[in-house]
Amino acid sequence: MRIRALRRLAAASALVVATSLLGAPQALAEDPAPVTVRPKAVFNDPATSPNAVRDELVTLIRNTEPNGLIRGSIYLFTDGVVRDALAAAHRDRGVRVQILFDHDAVADQKLVDGVWKATGSEFSTLGQRLGRVVGYGESVDADATGSFVLGCPENRGCIGNRGLKKSDGSVEYAINHNKYFLFSKVGATPNVVFQSSANLTANHRTGMFNNAVTVPHTGLYDEYTHYWKDQLTHGTSGAGLDDYYRSTDVGAYKTYFFPRIESDRDTRDTSAVDPREDASTDTVVSLLKNVSCATTPATEIRVAMYAFTRTQVADRLAALQAAGCRVHVVVNGEDGNVGSGVRAALTSAGLTTLRQCAGTDAGSYGVHSKYLLIDGSYLGSPRKVVFTGSHNYTYPNLRSQDETLLKIDQAEIFEAYRQNFDTTLLGSAACQGALSSAP
């Protein structure tokens, strides 16, 4: 039923576009117009529109040009609808489909409390349908070959190879935490980037608030493609990197790719610079330093964040509130999502808004979005700026993992995010909780 519904949705979307371009419905039968993609933001509401982000991705896949190219990089992938859409594009229209998975998404089964349980991963099935599973050590010219899937090496991302030691002495290994897809041409529109906060899992549709952006832009597509190819290269050879920080302006957009090493560039346990205390190389702290609060009306800052443990970011938000900005924060309420230092900084700051979504642990809905909105003085001028992507405000997201942060400087996209924050999140019964100073 879902597949048929999505096909009806894609057909209806094409009909609307064609009608608007041609002006008369009767012309469609003779001369259907191709789909045109424009910059847009998409948000799901697990209570009322759980499939919105997934449906946007499937629509892009189903409208990719024959013999075109789809590339993606994803942390978790258990969604059969997306799997079937990718496989059909490969089989029926000759589209080359090339997807990078984190190693955590490779296994069909995992040992849980002594019992082997199915993971639901689509890695093996999609690999079979595409006809190739690339292994570590294989040389791959992605531009010259066909469809494939690749699993990043174990205990690292495709690029990031650093393990961060936790307070209990255990090690948190790097992952490929990305959630993006690239399309050579969708309908009439070339070079389309789809960046989401959501993994391709049922929980992220039906239990969590998530967001995505669809952006047709050649410069942005080229930057993501450069990064994707670096992920492929390091994921098939070598030991990976402890530092891959790349930031590039492309028109109204700017990309930030991680991991980013601390200032002394020393990852040993004996290093004098603690990776969890070096605010000088925290990208989000640096971005917030570009904000001025000496304005009328006051600059507004909105943060919707799944995992938030970087105390330096919380301290900066508190300082901005004290300087006259209006700071609004919504975090997720599941166990361990908010660090103790972050709790202390945010709850004592007198923020304009501080809310906690209950989360799926409480049998409710959680927020899995990761975005920062700035409405006011940024870099010395009035701006409406969005920062979104896969990047949580945690130390592994900054220091070790394969991650993407995307800046969008477009008023229409900003307004869609503002409405999502002010109306959907703040209006949800699941997100009325107060953040406490202690877990």
Steps between C-alpha positions, in 0.01 A plus 500: 500500500779744586679440172182556299425813704846640432462432131172689503676784687782518245253494213292772663809717555599465136145590397502818708835610356397420145165679538664815635755507220263428214195681628244242383441150639398360161852560367648245740404193300684629195793687650576422868741749651798372699514541875675818615678499836530818703667560839271379774494387862304194609403400854324197640266499796491147645139555608352641177751466212757236594603421144560854372881488491508145363240588234711793379801271457297233317352762267851617409612142438199418282549813289874460445578510128545168313867396501564763767694475825397479866760506776435486871666469839294373793545382857201265546280363221210262574234655273367259236314773311821695434683174421236406242506846342879491461494145364223588252691806377802275434298218340237687300670826397869415499579742782837440664442475876806524727436499876745517793381340825649523846641168620223486765249465216672209325412193708174311445512373859661612824560323830283663769518357855623171361227475235541564129241752383421643157617857453262583215789645302445539127874479421506140377168514316579827324846370411344192341251706301765743382733215412812599691627528856835679516740377766795663671807476279311523172597774260191685382474769234150619587468708183579202277310223674137412563289452811636376834480519876797542734521449875755723675771310693429371850553731800533816290325714245591485134737791573508561877712245685524644850374334814413743780559371852203545730504578871459131589809409297312343209546621144232647276604415147433719199205434268372625166211702642402668171149518351526647150420403138615653172310489169655576160164615363146487633246563225620819333727603788869402515727466804262454793613458863275341764630553857303355790524458876320164478635151471296270278327317785141460618576666833620815328171522309250407769677599821718803428472851355747530209580743221647500151590744224494445125736736317571513125837676470801401292764643735344332804460172313867512400611558861295207626628285213859585594430394857313185392795394284739558791275282715516229233878526463573479873227242553666257258868561580731631767445556870276805485568845645480660843438839336292582194370850541386656175289814476399666174270790401279431198262790445221500757638179649805391696613148579688377807629142497644324805687368705691804624809464716574719803750787486820314592423227244602237754255213552701315765358458850800698627414804287494831690184604317185311597282441190196563721622838623647669194233752402738666251446214254131444569330600175163577662660722765677688220174543310326638808783751546383657173170597666443851639234566764525881495206540265138612503303282467707245687678228304315170538683167522315170476658158562330163450744228600485125554829454690667792681808438716744775393505733799683770307208534258253526790721760669502708181121485474472610862737791433293609201183500709678712761614741227142569390424231242186290530612136513256211454612138546316169460689180590417131511404341831641151459757376748850637434401741222585815700830527688521615862705808410249593230212460744668724753582771245158506331280475810685782678507734199139621508452412134195645326384143429638170631301187427555126501317252275408186693656253256419144407638368831194660661262354244467840334672689219854632495690759298773361275544818294832680525464862401599850604309806378632856522262787433675834547854630492740241359844600370401863539181504296133397537472136397268202520732199507447125545766249606388139467623153406606188692707690757389463864664719762710216645875450513508195269297694241771767508819300557467154352199426282424545131251790520350779293384845608330716235445876517205639304464875456152519343202673656239253368685198636553683829129576529411134455739407781371780722146375458611145577662618822234747616192307391581129472755453778382760749140409425544125546371343820814286494728805532353685799744361757743714700868409487624430850845592627567132577410185301 
